[in-house]
PDB file of C-alpha atoms in Angstrom:
ATOM      1  CA  SER A   1     -33.239 -58.971  94.017  1.00  0.00           C
ATOM      2  CA  VAL A   2     -30.696 -57.020  96.295  1.00  0.00           C
ATOM      3  CA  ARG A   3     -30.263 -55.328  92.528  1.00  0.00           C
ATOM      4  CA  ILE A   4     -34.177 -54.797  92.210  1.00  0.00           C
ATOM      5  CA  ALA A   5     -34.355 -53.671  95.745  1.00  0.00           C
ATOM      6  CA  SER A   6     -31.507 -50.777  95.200  1.00  0.00           C
ATOM      7  CA  ALA A   7     -32.719 -49.727  91.538  1.00  0.00           C
ATOM      8  CA  MET A   8     -36.240 -49.214  93.312  1.00  0.00           C
ATOM      9  CA  CYS A   9     -34.792 -47.364  96.920  1.00  0.00           C
ATOM     10  CA  ILE A  10     -32.877 -44.872  94.249  1.00  0.00           C
ATOM     11  CA  LEU A  11     -35.841 -44.030  91.787  1.00  0.00           C
ATOM     12  CA  LEU A  12     -38.095 -43.877  94.975  1.00  0.00           C
ATOM     13  CA  MET A  13     -35.230 -40.913  96.270  1.00  0.00           C
ATOM     14  CA  VAL A  14     -34.657 -39.601  92.858  1.00  0.00           C
ATOM     15  CA  THR A  15     -38.644 -38.738  92.780  1.00  0.00           C
ATOM     16  CA  LEU A  16     -38.641 -37.646  95.959  1.00  0.00           C
ATOM     17  CA  LEU A  17     -36.074 -34.896  95.091  1.00  0.00           C
ATOM     18  CA  ALA A  18     -37.896 -34.589  91.600  1.00  0.00           C
ATOM     19  CA  LEU A  19     -41.167 -33.432  93.956  1.00  0.00           C
ATOM     20  CA  THR A  20     -39.388 -31.215  95.905  1.00  0.00           C
ATOM     21  CA  ALA A  21     -37.483 -29.395  93.738  1.00  0.00           C
ATOM     22  CA  CYS A  22     -40.150 -28.306  91.645  1.00  0.00           C
ATOM     23  CA  ASN A  23     -42.779 -27.543  94.564  1.00  0.00           C
ATOM     24  CA  LYS A  24     -40.488 -24.672  95.882  1.00  0.00           C
ATOM     25  CA  GLU A  25     -42.828 -21.318  96.660  1.00  0.00           C
ATOM     26  CA  ASP A  26     -41.687 -18.708  98.586  1.00  0.00           C
ATOM     27  CA  ASP A  27     -43.372 -17.928 102.272  1.00  0.00           C
ATOM     28  CA  ILE A  28     -45.029 -15.000 102.067  1.00  0.00           C
ATOM     29  CA  ASP A  29     -46.209 -14.044 104.943  1.00  0.00           C
ATOM     30  CA  GLU A  30     -42.527 -14.577 106.563  1.00  0.00           C
ATOM     31  CA  ILE A  31     -41.143 -12.194 103.919  1.00  0.00           C
ATOM     32  CA  CYS A  32     -43.633  -9.499 104.404  1.00  0.00           C
ATOM     33  CA  VAL A  33     -46.292  -9.786 107.081  1.00  0.00           C
ATOM     34  CA  GLY A  34     -45.258  -7.938 110.408  1.00  0.00           C
ATOM     35  CA  ARG A  35     -42.112  -6.898 108.394  1.00  0.00           C
ATOM     36  CA  THR A  36     -41.000  -3.299 108.031  1.00  0.00           C
ATOM     37  CA  TRP A  37     -38.482  -2.704 105.159  1.00  0.00           C
ATOM     38  CA  PHE A  38     -36.333   0.258 104.106  1.00  0.00           C
ATOM     39  CA  MET A  39     -35.562   1.906 100.890  1.00  0.00           C
ATOM     40  CA  THR A  40     -31.389   0.803 100.059  1.00  0.00           C
ATOM     41  CA  GLY A  41     -31.655   1.832  96.564  1.00  0.00           C
ATOM     42  CA  ILE A  42     -33.166   2.369  92.925  1.00  0.00           C
ATOM     43  CA  ALA A  43     -32.553   1.905  89.792  1.00  0.00           C
ATOM     44  CA  TYR A  44     -34.831   3.757  86.955  1.00  0.00           C
ATOM     45  CA  ASN A  45     -34.571   3.710  83.567  1.00  0.00           C
ATOM     46  CA  GLY A  46     -31.286   1.365  83.873  1.00  0.00           C
ATOM     47  CA  ALA A  47     -29.307   4.497  86.534  1.00  0.00           C
ATOM     48  CA  ASN A  48     -28.797   3.151  89.840  1.00  0.00           C
ATOM     49  CA  ASN A  49     -29.446   5.860  92.387  1.00  0.00           C
ATOM     50  CA  SER A  50     -28.428   4.172  95.365  1.00  0.00           C
ATOM     51  CA  SER A  51     -26.421   7.081  96.487  1.00  0.00           C
ATOM     52  CA  GLU A  52     -29.207   9.620  96.009  1.00  0.00           C
ATOM     53  CA  THR A  53     -31.147   7.264  98.250  1.00  0.00           C
ATOM     54  CA  ARG A  54     -28.971   7.480 101.115  1.00  0.00           C
ATOM     55  CA  ASN A  55     -28.548  11.522 100.647  1.00  0.00           C
ATOM     56  CA  PHE A  56     -32.230  11.454 101.496  1.00  0.00           C
ATOM     57  CA  TYR A  57     -31.703   9.983 105.020  1.00  0.00           C
ATOM     58  CA  THR A  58     -30.791  12.911 106.632  1.00  0.00           C
ATOM     59  CA  ASP A  59     -29.895  13.158 110.794  1.00  0.00           C
ATOM     60  CA  THR A  60     -33.145  15.069 111.238  1.00  0.00           C
ATOM     61  CA  ASP A  61     -35.314  13.007 109.077  1.00  0.00           C
ATOM     62  CA  ARG A  62     -34.890   9.413 109.300  1.00  0.00           C
ATOM     63  CA  ASN A  63     -38.190   8.150 109.602  1.00  0.00           C
ATOM     64  CA  CYS A  64     -38.561   8.217 105.570  1.00  0.00           C
ATOM     65  CA  TYR A  65     -38.593   5.933 102.371  1.00  0.00           C
ATOM     66  CA  PHE A  66     -40.177   2.488 104.163  1.00  0.00           C
ATOM     67  CA  ILE A  67     -42.921   0.556 103.482  1.00  0.00           C
ATOM     68  CA  THR A  68     -44.527  -2.000 106.234  1.00  0.00           C
ATOM     69  CA  PHE A  69     -46.952  -4.788 105.623  1.00  0.00           C
ATOM     70  CA  SER A  70     -49.411  -6.568 107.612  1.00  0.00           C
ATOM     71  CA  SER A  71     -51.681  -9.439 106.355  1.00  0.00           C
ATOM     72  CA  ASN A  72     -53.103  -7.719 103.262  1.00  0.00           C
ATOM     73  CA  THR A  73     -52.808  -4.013 104.021  1.00  0.00           C
ATOM     74  CA  PHE A  74     -49.129  -1.908 103.325  1.00  0.00           C
ATOM     75  CA  GLN A  75     -48.379   1.692 104.400  1.00  0.00           C
ATOM     76  CA  GLY A  76     -45.248   3.536 103.899  1.00  0.00           C
ATOM     77  CA  LYS A  77     -43.487   7.020 103.689  1.00  0.00           C
ATOM     78  CA  LEU A  78     -41.786   9.052 101.198  1.00  0.00           C
ATOM     79  CA  SER A  79     -39.711  12.236 101.977  1.00  0.00           C
ATOM     80  CA  SER A  80     -40.881  14.953 103.582  1.00  0.00           C
ATOM     81  CA  GLY A  81     -43.701  13.032 105.581  1.00  0.00           C
ATOM     82  CA  VAL A  82     -45.850  11.567 102.319  1.00  0.00           C
ATOM     83  CA  LYS A  83     -47.776   8.593 103.486  1.00  0.00           C
ATOM     84  CA  ILE A  84     -48.944   5.762 101.103  1.00  0.00           C
ATOM     85  CA  SER A  85     -50.880   2.684 102.141  1.00  0.00           C
ATOM     86  CA  GLY A  86     -53.043   0.164 100.436  1.00  0.00           C
ATOM     87  CA  THR A  87     -53.527  -3.121  99.705  1.00  0.00           C
ATOM     88  CA  TRP A  88     -51.349  -5.999  98.367  1.00  0.00           C
ATOM     89  CA  GLN A  89     -51.742  -9.328  96.921  1.00  0.00           C
ATOM     90  CA  ALA A  90     -48.571 -11.821  96.157  1.00  0.00           C
ATOM     91  CA  ASN A  91     -48.073 -15.067  94.521  1.00  0.00           C
ATOM     92  CA  GLY A  92     -45.174 -17.034  96.105  1.00  0.00           C
ATOM     93  CA  LYS A  93     -44.790 -19.699  93.485  1.00  0.00           C
ATOM     94  CA  GLN A  94     -44.662 -17.359  90.665  1.00  0.00           C
ATOM     95  CA  GLN A  95     -42.885 -14.097  92.641  1.00  0.00           C
ATOM     96  CA  THR A  96     -45.208 -11.607  91.794  1.00  0.00           C
ATOM     97  CA  ILE A  97     -46.796  -8.862  93.573  1.00  0.00           C
ATOM     98  CA  THR A  98     -49.142  -6.101  93.253  1.00  0.00           C
ATOM     99  CA  LEU A  99     -49.806  -3.002  95.003  1.00  0.00           C
ATOM    100  CA  ASN A 100     -52.998  -0.854  95.090  1.00  0.00           C
ATOM    101  CA  LEU A 101     -52.652   2.554  96.205  1.00  0.00           C
ATOM    102  CA  GLN A 102     -55.108   3.828  97.838  1.00  0.00           C
ATOM    103  CA  GLN A 103     -54.829   6.906  96.723  1.00  0.00           C
ATOM    104  CA  LYS A 104     -51.685   8.685  94.953  1.00  0.00           C
ATOM    105  CA  PRO A 105     -50.191  11.838  96.558  1.00  0.00           C
ATOM    106  CA  SER A 106     -49.592  14.862  95.200  1.00  0.00           C
ATOM    107  CA  LEU A 107     -45.470  14.960  94.574  1.00  0.00           C
ATOM    108  CA  ASP A 108     -43.002  18.049  93.778  1.00  0.00           C
ATOM    109  CA  ASN A 109     -40.309  15.225  94.273  1.00  0.00           C
ATOM    110  CA  LEU A 110     -38.962  14.083  91.260  1.00  0.00           C
ATOM    111  CA  PHE A 111     -37.494  11.267  93.568  1.00  0.00           C
ATOM    112  CA  ASP A 112     -40.364  10.289  94.710  1.00  0.00           C
ATOM    113  CA  LYS A 113     -42.296  10.502  91.621  1.00  0.00           C
ATOM    114  CA  GLN A 114     -40.413   7.577  90.711  1.00  0.00           C
ATOM    115  CA  LEU A 115     -40.550   6.042  93.599  1.00  0.00           C
ATOM    116  CA  LEU A 116     -44.420   6.057  93.226  1.00  0.00           C
ATOM    117  CA  ASN A 117     -44.549   4.908  89.844  1.00  0.00           C
ATOM    118  CA  ILE A 118     -42.357   2.039  90.230  1.00  0.00           C
ATOM    119  CA  LEU A 119     -44.847   1.118  93.399  1.00  0.00           C
ATOM    120  CA  SER A 120     -48.328   1.857  91.346  1.00  0.00           C
ATOM    121  CA  ASN A 121     -46.819  -0.661  88.715  1.00  0.00           C
ATOM    122  CA  VAL A 122     -44.726  -3.281  90.639  1.00  0.00           C
ATOM    123  CA  GLN A 123     -45.366  -6.902  89.299  1.00  0.00           C
ATOM    124  CA  SER A 124     -42.583  -8.813  90.491  1.00  0.00           C
ATOM    125  CA  TYR A 125     -40.403  -9.418  93.463  1.00  0.00           C
ATOM    126  CA  LYS A 126     -37.413 -10.945  94.920  1.00  0.00           C
ATOM    127  CA  SER A 127     -36.390 -11.950  98.400  1.00  0.00           C
ATOM    128  CA  GLY A 128     -33.441 -13.068 100.620  1.00  0.00           C
ATOM    129  CA  ALA A 129     -33.162 -12.941 104.198  1.00  0.00           C
ATOM    130  CA  ASP A 130     -32.438  -9.507 104.351  1.00  0.00           C
ATOM    131  CA  PHE A 131     -33.457  -7.971 101.454  1.00  0.00           C
ATOM    132  CA  LEU A 132     -36.764  -7.057  99.243  1.00  0.00           C
ATOM    133  CA  GLN A 133     -36.773  -6.181  95.579  1.00  0.00           C
ATOM    134  CA  LEU A 134     -39.536  -5.184  93.790  1.00  0.00           C
ATOM    135  CA  LYS A 135     -39.572  -4.185  89.948  1.00  0.00           C
ATOM    136  CA  ASP A 136     -42.295  -2.951  87.895  1.00  0.00           C
ATOM    137  CA  ASN A 137     -43.330  -3.593  84.198  1.00  0.00           C
ATOM    138  CA  ASN A 138     -40.375  -1.766  82.802  1.00  0.00           C
ATOM    139  CA  GLN A 139     -37.492  -3.484  84.979  1.00  0.00           C
ATOM    140  CA  ASN A 140     -37.197  -0.365  87.139  1.00  0.00           C
ATOM    141  CA  THR A 141     -36.445  -1.503  90.739  1.00  0.00           C
ATOM    142  CA  ILE A 142     -36.744  -0.675  94.527  1.00  0.00           C
ATOM    143  CA  GLN A 143     -34.580  -2.773  96.650  1.00  0.00           C
ATOM    144  CA  PHE A 144     -35.048  -2.889 100.527  1.00  0.00           C
ATOM    145  CA  GLY A 145     -33.071  -4.164 103.142  1.00  0.00           C
ATOM    146  CA  ASN A 146     -33.630  -4.565 107.101  1.00  0.00           C
ATOM    147  CA  ASN A 147     -31.958  -1.775 108.233  1.00  0.00           C
ATOM    148  CA  ARG A 148     -31.287   2.083 106.523  1.00  0.00           C
TER     149      ARG A 148
END
């Protein structure tokens, strides 16, 4: 009977571990809502442009390349004061996200065009305590961090 009790206890613990391991879901509110993410890098058509991103942060205009999320809307800024905004939805279990831009601004800057293309077609995300990565359907990514 001691063996049966031990076996039952072990079986119960394994079942509980299996149930909690299979039920991992990101807390979307913790990741996004009320947070501002600053762009730290971009990979477009296989090219990593992190250094290009940093070159756009000048001493006189550091108020660019960010995105801020509220409960179902977002707003942000590209270079030269180009503002973006719209609605968003995410699924924490599948790590999917979509951004619906209210309107697409007219852009002359190729770098901004690449960013807007990724944001318009974003499908998934990865996140951690200090980063958020958005990925589109062509595996292009924008990396965001807590700081510039």
